[in-house]
PDB file of C-alpha atoms in Angstrom:
ATOM      1  CA  UNK A   1      -0.004   0.029  -0.009  1.00 55.00           C
ATOM      2  CA  UNK A   2       2.909   2.406   1.086  1.00 74.00           C
ATOM      3  CA  UNK A   3       4.633   1.574  -2.406  1.00 73.00           C
ATOM      4  CA  UNK A   4       1.364   2.448  -4.344  1.00 78.00           C
ATOM      5  CA  UNK A   5       1.067   5.731  -2.414  1.00 81.00           C
ATOM      6  CA  UNK A   6       4.695   6.856  -3.261  1.00 81.00           C
ATOM      7  CA  UNK A   7       4.117   5.752  -6.909  1.00 78.00           C
ATOM      8  CA  UNK A   8       1.014   7.909  -7.151  1.00 83.00           C
ATOM      9  CA  UNK A   9       2.722  10.793  -5.446  1.00 85.00           C
ATOM     10  CA  UNK A  10       5.506  10.669  -7.905  1.00 84.00           C
ATOM     11  CA  UNK A  11       3.031  10.354 -10.789  1.00 84.00           C
ATOM     12  CA  UNK A  12       1.256  13.558  -9.622  1.00 87.00           C
ATOM     13  CA  UNK A  13       4.539  15.199  -9.139  1.00 88.00           C
ATOM     14  CA  UNK A  14       5.580  14.160 -12.651  1.00 91.00           C
ATOM     15  CA  UNK A  15       2.342  15.591 -14.342  1.00 89.00           C
ATOM     16  CA  UNK A  16       2.569  18.673 -12.453  1.00 92.00           C
ATOM     17  CA  UNK A  17       6.143  19.607 -13.283  1.00 93.00           C
ATOM     18  CA  UNK A  18       5.883  18.689 -16.984  1.00 93.00           C
ATOM     19  CA  UNK A  19       2.672  20.578 -17.469  1.00 91.00           C
ATOM     20  CA  UNK A  20       4.264  23.721 -15.834  1.00 92.00           C
ATOM     21  CA  UNK A  21       7.717  23.674 -17.682  1.00 91.00           C
ATOM     22  CA  UNK A  22       6.408  22.292 -21.315  1.00 92.00           C
ATOM     23  CA  UNK A  23       7.220  24.993 -23.658  1.00 88.00           C
ATOM     24  CA  UNK A  24       8.746  27.313 -20.670  1.00 89.00           C
ATOM     25  CA  UNK A  25      10.696  30.132 -22.231  1.00 87.00           C
ATOM     26  CA  UNK A  26       8.956  30.299 -25.428  1.00 90.00           C
ATOM     27  CA  UNK A  27      10.613  29.927 -28.907  1.00 91.00           C
ATOM     28  CA  UNK A  28      14.153  31.165 -27.841  1.00 93.00           C
ATOM     29  CA  UNK A  29      14.488  28.813 -25.042  1.00 92.00           C
ATOM     30  CA  UNK A  30      13.010  25.939 -26.978  1.00 93.00           C
ATOM     31  CA  UNK A  31      15.467  26.459 -29.916  1.00 93.00           C
ATOM     32  CA  UNK A  32      18.326  26.760 -27.459  1.00 94.00           C
ATOM     33  CA  UNK A  33      17.266  23.588 -25.680  1.00 93.00           C
ATOM     34  CA  UNK A  34      16.708  21.596 -28.873  1.00 92.00           C
ATOM     35  CA  UNK A  35      20.448  22.222 -29.788  1.00 92.00           C
ATOM     36  CA  UNK A  36      21.679  21.200 -26.226  1.00 92.00           C
ATOM     37  CA  UNK A  37      19.676  18.093 -26.148  1.00 93.00           C
ATOM     38  CA  UNK A  38      21.668  16.735 -28.954  1.00 90.00           C
ATOM     39  CA  UNK A  39      24.436  16.228 -26.592  1.00 90.00           C
ATOM     40  CA  UNK A  40      22.315  13.396 -25.150  1.00 90.00           C
ATOM     41  CA  UNK A  41      21.513  11.711 -28.407  1.00 89.00           C
ATOM     42  CA  UNK A  42      23.021   8.240 -28.923  1.00 90.00           C
ATOM     43  CA  UNK A  43      24.074   9.615 -32.472  1.00 92.00           C
ATOM     44  CA  UNK A  44      26.745  11.873 -31.063  1.00 92.00           C
ATOM     45  CA  UNK A  45      28.300   9.029 -29.089  1.00 94.00           C
ATOM     46  CA  UNK A  46      28.196   6.616 -31.864  1.00 95.00           C
ATOM     47  CA  UNK A  47      29.938   9.149 -34.188  1.00 95.00           C
ATOM     48  CA  UNK A  48      32.528   9.499 -31.438  1.00 95.00           C
ATOM     49  CA  UNK A  49      33.147   5.930 -31.227  1.00 96.00           C
ATOM     50  CA  UNK A  50      33.737   5.575 -35.100  1.00 96.00           C
ATOM     51  CA  UNK A  51      36.005   8.735 -34.741  1.00 96.00           C
ATOM     52  CA  UNK A  52      38.249   7.385 -31.906  1.00 96.00           C
ATOM     53  CA  UNK A  53      38.518   3.767 -33.646  1.00 94.00           C
ATOM     54  CA  UNK A  54      39.163   4.652 -37.383  1.00 93.00           C
ATOM     55  CA  UNK A  55      39.790   8.323 -37.796  1.00 95.00           C
ATOM     56  CA  UNK A  56      41.871   9.308 -34.690  1.00 95.00           C
ATOM     57  CA  UNK A  57      42.570   6.095 -33.063  1.00 94.00           C
ATOM     58  CA  UNK A  58      42.566   6.379 -29.257  1.00 94.00           C
ATOM     59  CA  UNK A  59      42.124   2.823 -27.710  1.00 94.00           C
ATOM     60  CA  UNK A  60      41.594   4.656 -24.163  1.00 94.00           C
ATOM     61  CA  UNK A  61      38.888   7.032 -25.156  1.00 94.00           C
ATOM     62  CA  UNK A  62      37.170   4.473 -27.512  1.00 96.00           C
ATOM     63  CA  UNK A  63      37.287   1.644 -24.947  1.00 96.00           C
ATOM     64  CA  UNK A  64      35.680   4.136 -22.366  1.00 95.00           C
ATOM     65  CA  UNK A  65      33.045   5.678 -24.496  1.00 96.00           C
ATOM     66  CA  UNK A  66      31.884   2.486 -26.159  1.00 96.00           C
ATOM     67  CA  UNK A  67      31.693   0.438 -22.873  1.00 97.00           C
ATOM     68  CA  UNK A  68      29.580   3.278 -21.294  1.00 96.00           C
ATOM     69  CA  UNK A  69      27.243   3.247 -24.224  1.00 95.00           C
ATOM     70  CA  UNK A  70      27.171  -0.535 -24.163  1.00 95.00           C
ATOM     71  CA  UNK A  71      25.999  -0.522 -20.588  1.00 96.00           C
ATOM     72  CA  UNK A  72      23.214   2.028 -21.735  1.00 94.00           C
ATOM     73  CA  UNK A  73      22.176  -0.311 -24.497  1.00 94.00           C
ATOM     74  CA  UNK A  74      21.914  -3.438 -22.123  1.00 95.00           C
ATOM     75  CA  UNK A  75      20.186  -1.474 -19.444  1.00 95.00           C
ATOM     76  CA  UNK A  76      18.059   1.231 -20.792  1.00 94.00           C
ATOM     77  CA  UNK A  77      16.668  -0.393 -23.893  1.00 91.00           C
ATOM     78  CA  UNK A  78      15.387  -3.303 -21.717  1.00 94.00           C
ATOM     79  CA  UNK A  79      13.921  -1.175 -19.055  1.00 95.00           C
ATOM     80  CA  UNK A  80      11.888   0.926 -21.614  1.00 94.00           C
ATOM     81  CA  UNK A  81      10.354  -2.335 -23.007  1.00 93.00           C
ATOM     82  CA  UNK A  82       9.867  -3.792 -19.538  1.00 94.00           C
ATOM     83  CA  UNK A  83       8.271  -0.797 -17.783  1.00 92.00           C
ATOM     84  CA  UNK A  84       6.446   0.381 -21.123  1.00 91.00           C
ATOM     85  CA  UNK A  85       5.699   3.872 -19.702  1.00 92.00           C
ATOM     86  CA  UNK A  86       3.769   6.187 -22.127  1.00 90.00           C
ATOM     87  CA  UNK A  87       5.555   9.373 -23.247  1.00 92.00           C
ATOM     88  CA  UNK A  88       4.015  12.589 -21.668  1.00 92.00           C
ATOM     89  CA  UNK A  89       2.450  13.662 -25.211  1.00 90.00           C
ATOM     90  CA  UNK A  90       0.741  10.315 -25.148  1.00 88.00           C
ATOM     91  CA  UNK A  91      -0.742  10.493 -21.964  1.00 85.00           C
ATOM     92  CA  UNK A  92      -1.592  14.012 -21.290  1.00 88.00           C
ATOM     93  CA  UNK A  93      -3.654  16.163 -23.525  1.00 86.00           C
ATOM     94  CA  UNK A  94      -2.176  19.622 -22.869  1.00 87.00           C
ATOM     95  CA  UNK A  95       1.394  18.671 -23.787  1.00 90.00           C
ATOM     96  CA  UNK A  96       2.989  20.027 -26.684  1.00 88.00           C
ATOM     97  CA  UNK A  97       5.872  18.012 -28.459  1.00 89.00           C
ATOM     98  CA  UNK A  98       8.392  20.552 -29.388  1.00 86.00           C
ATOM     99  CA  UNK A  99      10.715  18.112 -31.271  1.00 87.00           C
ATOM    100  CA  UNK A 100      10.238  15.072 -33.505  1.00 84.00           C
ATOM    101  CA  UNK A 101       8.144  12.575 -31.497  1.00 84.00           C
ATOM    102  CA  UNK A 102      10.316   9.834 -30.086  1.00 84.00           C
ATOM    103  CA  UNK A 103       9.058   6.360 -30.858  1.00 83.00           C
ATOM    104  CA  UNK A 104      10.697   4.530 -27.807  1.00 87.00           C
ATOM    105  CA  UNK A 105       8.964   4.413 -24.371  1.00 89.00           C
ATOM    106  CA  UNK A 106       9.494   6.958 -21.818  1.00 90.00           C
ATOM    107  CA  UNK A 107      11.302   5.425 -18.851  1.00 92.00           C
ATOM    108  CA  UNK A 108      14.072   5.915 -18.307  1.00 94.00           C
ATOM    109  CA  UNK A 109      15.756   8.622 -20.498  1.00 95.00           C
ATOM    110  CA  UNK A 110      18.452   7.842 -22.811  1.00 94.00           C
ATOM    111  CA  UNK A 111      19.489  11.266 -23.263  1.00 94.00           C
ATOM    112  CA  UNK A 112      19.977  11.600 -19.181  1.00 96.00           C
ATOM    113  CA  UNK A 113      21.852   8.446 -19.332  1.00 96.00           C
ATOM    114  CA  UNK A 114      24.176   9.474 -22.123  1.00 95.00           C
ATOM    115  CA  UNK A 115      24.998  13.062 -20.848  1.00 95.00           C
ATOM    116  CA  UNK A 116      25.416  11.873 -17.115  1.00 95.00           C
ATOM    117  CA  UNK A 117      27.615   8.701 -17.964  1.00 95.00           C
ATOM    118  CA  UNK A 118      29.758  10.333 -20.562  1.00 94.00           C
ATOM    119  CA  UNK A 119      29.953  13.595 -18.975  1.00 92.00           C
ATOM    120  CA  UNK A 120      31.547  11.881 -15.676  1.00 93.00           C
ATOM    121  CA  UNK A 121      33.830  10.232 -18.101  1.00 92.00           C
ATOM    122  CA  UNK A 122      35.259  13.502 -19.632  1.00 89.00           C
ATOM    123  CA  UNK A 123      35.009  15.131 -16.083  1.00 91.00           C
ATOM    124  CA  UNK A 124      37.239  12.535 -14.953  1.00 89.00           C
ATOM    125  CA  UNK A 125      39.752  12.521 -17.900  1.00 87.00           C
ATOM    126  CA  UNK A 126      40.082  16.347 -18.097  1.00 87.00           C
ATOM    127  CA  UNK A 127      39.906  16.633 -14.202  1.00 82.00           C
ATOM    128  CA  UNK A 128      39.616  20.412 -13.790  1.00 85.00           C
ATOM    129  CA  UNK A 129      36.993  22.384 -11.666  1.00 87.00           C
ATOM    130  CA  UNK A 130      35.755  24.186 -14.773  1.00 89.00           C
ATOM    131  CA  UNK A 131      35.201  21.127 -16.726  1.00 88.00           C
ATOM    132  CA  UNK A 132      33.454  19.464 -13.758  1.00 89.00           C
ATOM    133  CA  UNK A 133      31.142  22.636 -13.571  1.00 92.00           C
ATOM    134  CA  UNK A 134      30.338  22.625 -17.182  1.00 92.00           C
ATOM    135  CA  UNK A 135      29.510  19.003 -17.063  1.00 91.00           C
ATOM    136  CA  UNK A 136      27.083  19.514 -14.297  1.00 92.00           C
ATOM    137  CA  UNK A 137      25.555  22.511 -16.120  1.00 93.00           C
ATOM    138  CA  UNK A 138      24.988  20.517 -19.203  1.00 93.00           C
ATOM    139  CA  UNK A 139      23.605  17.347 -17.264  1.00 93.00           C
ATOM    140  CA  UNK A 140      20.951  19.817 -15.786  1.00 93.00           C
ATOM    141  CA  UNK A 141      20.121  21.566 -19.129  1.00 94.00           C
ATOM    142  CA  UNK A 142      19.960  18.518 -21.201  1.00 95.00           C
ATOM    143  CA  UNK A 143      17.659  16.694 -18.580  1.00 94.00           C
ATOM    144  CA  UNK A 144      15.363  19.883 -18.138  1.00 95.00           C
ATOM    145  CA  UNK A 145      15.292  20.027 -22.076  1.00 95.00           C
ATOM    146  CA  UNK A 146      13.656  16.749 -22.285  1.00 94.00           C
ATOM    147  CA  UNK A 147      10.864  18.025 -19.890  1.00 94.00           C
ATOM    148  CA  UNK A 148      10.605  21.250 -21.584  1.00 94.00           C
ATOM    149  CA  UNK A 149      10.427  19.529 -24.922  1.00 94.00           C
ATOM    150  CA  UNK A 150       7.455  17.558 -23.862  1.00 92.00           C
ATOM    151  CA  UNK A 151       9.061  14.011 -24.230  1.00 93.00           C
ATOM    152  CA  UNK A 152      10.001  12.916 -20.730  1.00 94.00           C
ATOM    153  CA  UNK A 153       8.702  13.162 -17.319  1.00 93.00           C
ATOM    154  CA  UNK A 154      11.058  14.342 -14.364  1.00 95.00           C
ATOM    155  CA  UNK A 155      11.483  10.907 -13.001  1.00 95.00           C
ATOM    156  CA  UNK A 156      12.462   9.642 -16.244  1.00 95.00           C
ATOM    157  CA  UNK A 157      15.465  11.981 -16.448  1.00 95.00           C
ATOM    158  CA  UNK A 158      16.346  11.722 -12.748  1.00 95.00           C
ATOM    159  CA  UNK A 159      16.440   7.786 -13.062  1.00 95.00           C
ATOM    160  CA  UNK A 160      18.129   7.914 -16.494  1.00 96.00           C
ATOM    161  CA  UNK A 161      20.912   9.999 -14.753  1.00 95.00           C
ATOM    162  CA  UNK A 162      21.327   7.702 -11.910  1.00 95.00           C
ATOM    163  CA  UNK A 163      21.674   4.868 -13.961  1.00 96.00           C
ATOM    164  CA  UNK A 164      24.150   6.861 -16.013  1.00 96.00           C
ATOM    165  CA  UNK A 165      26.205   7.375 -12.841  1.00 95.00           C
ATOM    166  CA  UNK A 166      26.040   3.543 -12.258  1.00 95.00           C
ATOM    167  CA  UNK A 167      26.849   2.739 -15.929  1.00 95.00           C
ATOM    168  CA  UNK A 168      30.056   5.032 -15.742  1.00 96.00           C
ATOM    169  CA  UNK A 169      31.207   3.265 -12.733  1.00 95.00           C
ATOM    170  CA  UNK A 170      30.959  -0.162 -14.061  1.00 95.00           C
ATOM    171  CA  UNK A 171      32.578   0.762 -17.506  1.00 95.00           C
ATOM    172  CA  UNK A 172      35.452   2.602 -15.663  1.00 94.00           C
ATOM    173  CA  UNK A 173      36.092  -0.184 -13.145  1.00 94.00           C
ATOM    174  CA  UNK A 174      35.473  -3.259 -15.325  1.00 94.00           C
ATOM    175  CA  UNK A 175      34.817  -2.999 -18.779  1.00 95.00           C
ATOM    176  CA  UNK A 176      36.953   0.011 -20.052  1.00 95.00           C
ATOM    177  CA  UNK A 177      40.096  -1.551 -18.753  1.00 95.00           C
ATOM    178  CA  UNK A 178      39.502  -4.997 -20.118  1.00 96.00           C
ATOM    179  CA  UNK A 179      38.550  -3.588 -23.524  1.00 96.00           C
ATOM    180  CA  UNK A 180      41.520  -1.309 -23.806  1.00 95.00           C
ATOM    181  CA  UNK A 181      43.914  -4.040 -22.777  1.00 94.00           C
ATOM    182  CA  UNK A 182      42.459  -6.307 -25.320  1.00 94.00           C
ATOM    183  CA  UNK A 183      42.845  -3.518 -27.954  1.00 93.00           C
ATOM    184  CA  UNK A 184      46.449  -2.962 -26.934  1.00 90.00           C
ATOM    185  CA  UNK A 185      47.178  -6.748 -27.177  1.00 91.00           C
ATOM    186  CA  UNK A 186      45.785  -6.854 -30.632  1.00 88.00           C
ATOM    187  CA  UNK A 187      47.950  -3.827 -31.745  1.00 86.00           C
ATOM    188  CA  UNK A 188      50.960  -5.803 -31.642  1.00 84.00           C
ATOM    189  CA  UNK A 189      49.776  -8.034 -34.436  1.00 80.00           C
ATOM    190  CA  UNK A 190      49.328  -5.143 -36.580  1.00 74.00           C
ATOM    191  CA  UNK A 191      52.911  -3.363 -36.095  1.00 61.00           C
ATOM    192  CA  UNK A 192      53.265  -0.487 -38.632  1.00 63.00           C
ATOM    193  CA  UNK A 193      49.400   0.008 -39.380  1.00 74.00           C
ATOM    194  CA  UNK A 194      48.490   1.375 -36.028  1.00 80.00           C
ATOM    195  CA  UNK A 195      48.364   5.074 -36.016  1.00 85.00           C
ATOM    196  CA  UNK A 196      47.752   6.368 -32.402  1.00 87.00           C
ATOM    197  CA  UNK A 197      46.329   9.832 -31.717  1.00 86.00           C
ATOM    198  CA  UNK A 198      46.834  11.074 -35.352  1.00 91.00           C
ATOM    199  CA  UNK A 199      44.453  11.446 -38.186  1.00 93.00           C
ATOM    200  CA  UNK A 200      44.699   8.084 -39.824  1.00 92.00           C
ATOM    201  CA  UNK A 201      46.691   8.377 -43.154  1.00 92.00           C
ATOM    202  CA  UNK A 202      44.819   5.418 -44.540  1.00 91.00           C
ATOM    203  CA  UNK A 203      42.056   8.138 -45.051  1.00 92.00           C
ATOM    204  CA  UNK A 204      44.197   9.765 -47.689  1.00 91.00           C
ATOM    205  CA  UNK A 205      45.853   6.770 -49.430  1.00 89.00           C
ATOM    206  CA  UNK A 206      43.276   3.647 -49.162  1.00 91.00           C
ATOM    207  CA  UNK A 207      39.856   3.984 -51.001  1.00 94.00           C
ATOM    208  CA  UNK A 208      38.326   1.041 -49.259  1.00 94.00           C
ATOM    209  CA  UNK A 209      39.337   2.385 -45.839  1.00 93.00           C
ATOM    210  CA  UNK A 210      37.684   5.609 -46.790  1.00 95.00           C
ATOM    211  CA  UNK A 211      34.566   3.749 -48.156  1.00 96.00           C
ATOM    212  CA  UNK A 212      34.236   1.888 -44.744  1.00 96.00           C
ATOM    213  CA  UNK A 213      34.369   5.013 -42.641  1.00 96.00           C
ATOM    214  CA  UNK A 214      32.188   7.025 -44.762  1.00 96.00           C
ATOM    215  CA  UNK A 215      29.741   4.009 -44.949  1.00 96.00           C
ATOM    216  CA  UNK A 216      29.664   3.767 -40.870  1.00 95.00           C
ATOM    217  CA  UNK A 217      29.172   7.382 -40.471  1.00 95.00           C
ATOM    218  CA  UNK A 218      26.281   7.402 -43.189  1.00 95.00           C
ATOM    219  CA  UNK A 219      24.453   4.434 -41.442  1.00 94.00           C
ATOM    220  CA  UNK A 220      24.673   6.240 -38.091  1.00 93.00           C
ATOM    221  CA  UNK A 221      23.213   9.546 -39.582  1.00 91.00           C
ATOM    222  CA  UNK A 222      20.701   7.582 -41.734  1.00 89.00           C
ATOM    223  CA  UNK A 223      19.385   5.650 -38.556  1.00 86.00           C
ATOM    224  CA  UNK A 224      19.392   8.906 -36.651  1.00 83.00           C
ATOM    225  CA  UNK A 225      17.136  10.644 -39.255  1.00 82.00           C
ATOM    226  CA  UNK A 226      15.242   7.493 -40.284  1.00 80.00           C
ATOM    227  CA  UNK A 227      11.915   8.464 -38.860  1.00 76.00           C
ATOM    228  CA  UNK A 228      12.216  11.853 -40.675  1.00 73.00           C
ATOM    229  CA  UNK A 229      13.122  10.298 -43.966  1.00 78.00           C
ATOM    230  CA  UNK A 230      10.176   8.095 -43.810  1.00 76.00           C
ATOM    231  CA  UNK A 231       7.730  11.033 -42.864  1.00 73.00           C
ATOM    232  CA  UNK A 232       9.073  13.106 -45.720  1.00 74.00           C
ATOM    233  CA  UNK A 233       8.817  10.190 -48.184  1.00 71.00           C
ATOM    234  CA  UNK A 234       5.271   9.631 -47.087  1.00 73.00           C
ATOM    235  CA  UNK A 235       4.285  13.226 -47.520  1.00 70.00           C
ATOM    236  CA  UNK A 236       5.861  13.311 -51.094  1.00 72.00           C
ATOM    237  CA  UNK A 237       3.827  10.317 -52.136  1.00 71.00           C
ATOM    238  CA  UNK A 238       0.488  11.839 -50.816  1.00 68.00           C
ATOM    239  CA  UNK A 239       1.433  15.106 -52.505  1.00 61.00           C
TER     240      UNK A 239
END
């Protein structure tokens, strides 16, 4: 009974907050938050993984970014399906969606997970007070943007951020060191063809390598814009 009361209280709080702040600040703030919100998209971190593996090889950064991302895939995606929470714009009549409507479920927030986990990673690596302050501000802004844009409840973003902290810890302690050591181990079998922390010269002299990199980047960008492309195609057919 007590658990039900807590959930009901949280649900009431969720609805009150999102109804209050959806569209807050008008067009100028909405435009800014849509840009800031991109920092939490999977697209950005997938592009960085390709960058640090094929373009500017850095086994340490790749292993950290990719394992943090992998934990998100293994935790966030199943939780969304299991909990199956409707998005605010699906459950509440007065919510205005101020970006493209997401198709995944609402709880927890992928954006909050990404920005919290990856933000902690870069705060640790750069390790300066200014960077830490900037990371905290970005986490808050991205999390708030999901509420203001009408696509997440407050509990979605709060829980997403906490899971992000957990994902960061597991990645840093267990998975990232293992993957980094594994990559360094395989480097010894490719002596002379491993270009560390420089723009990979194969991009300028190997056509197949260029096709591989461009292909991977294109696939990531296509998947990120798939829904928009389909909508545009359907509109053109109806016209």
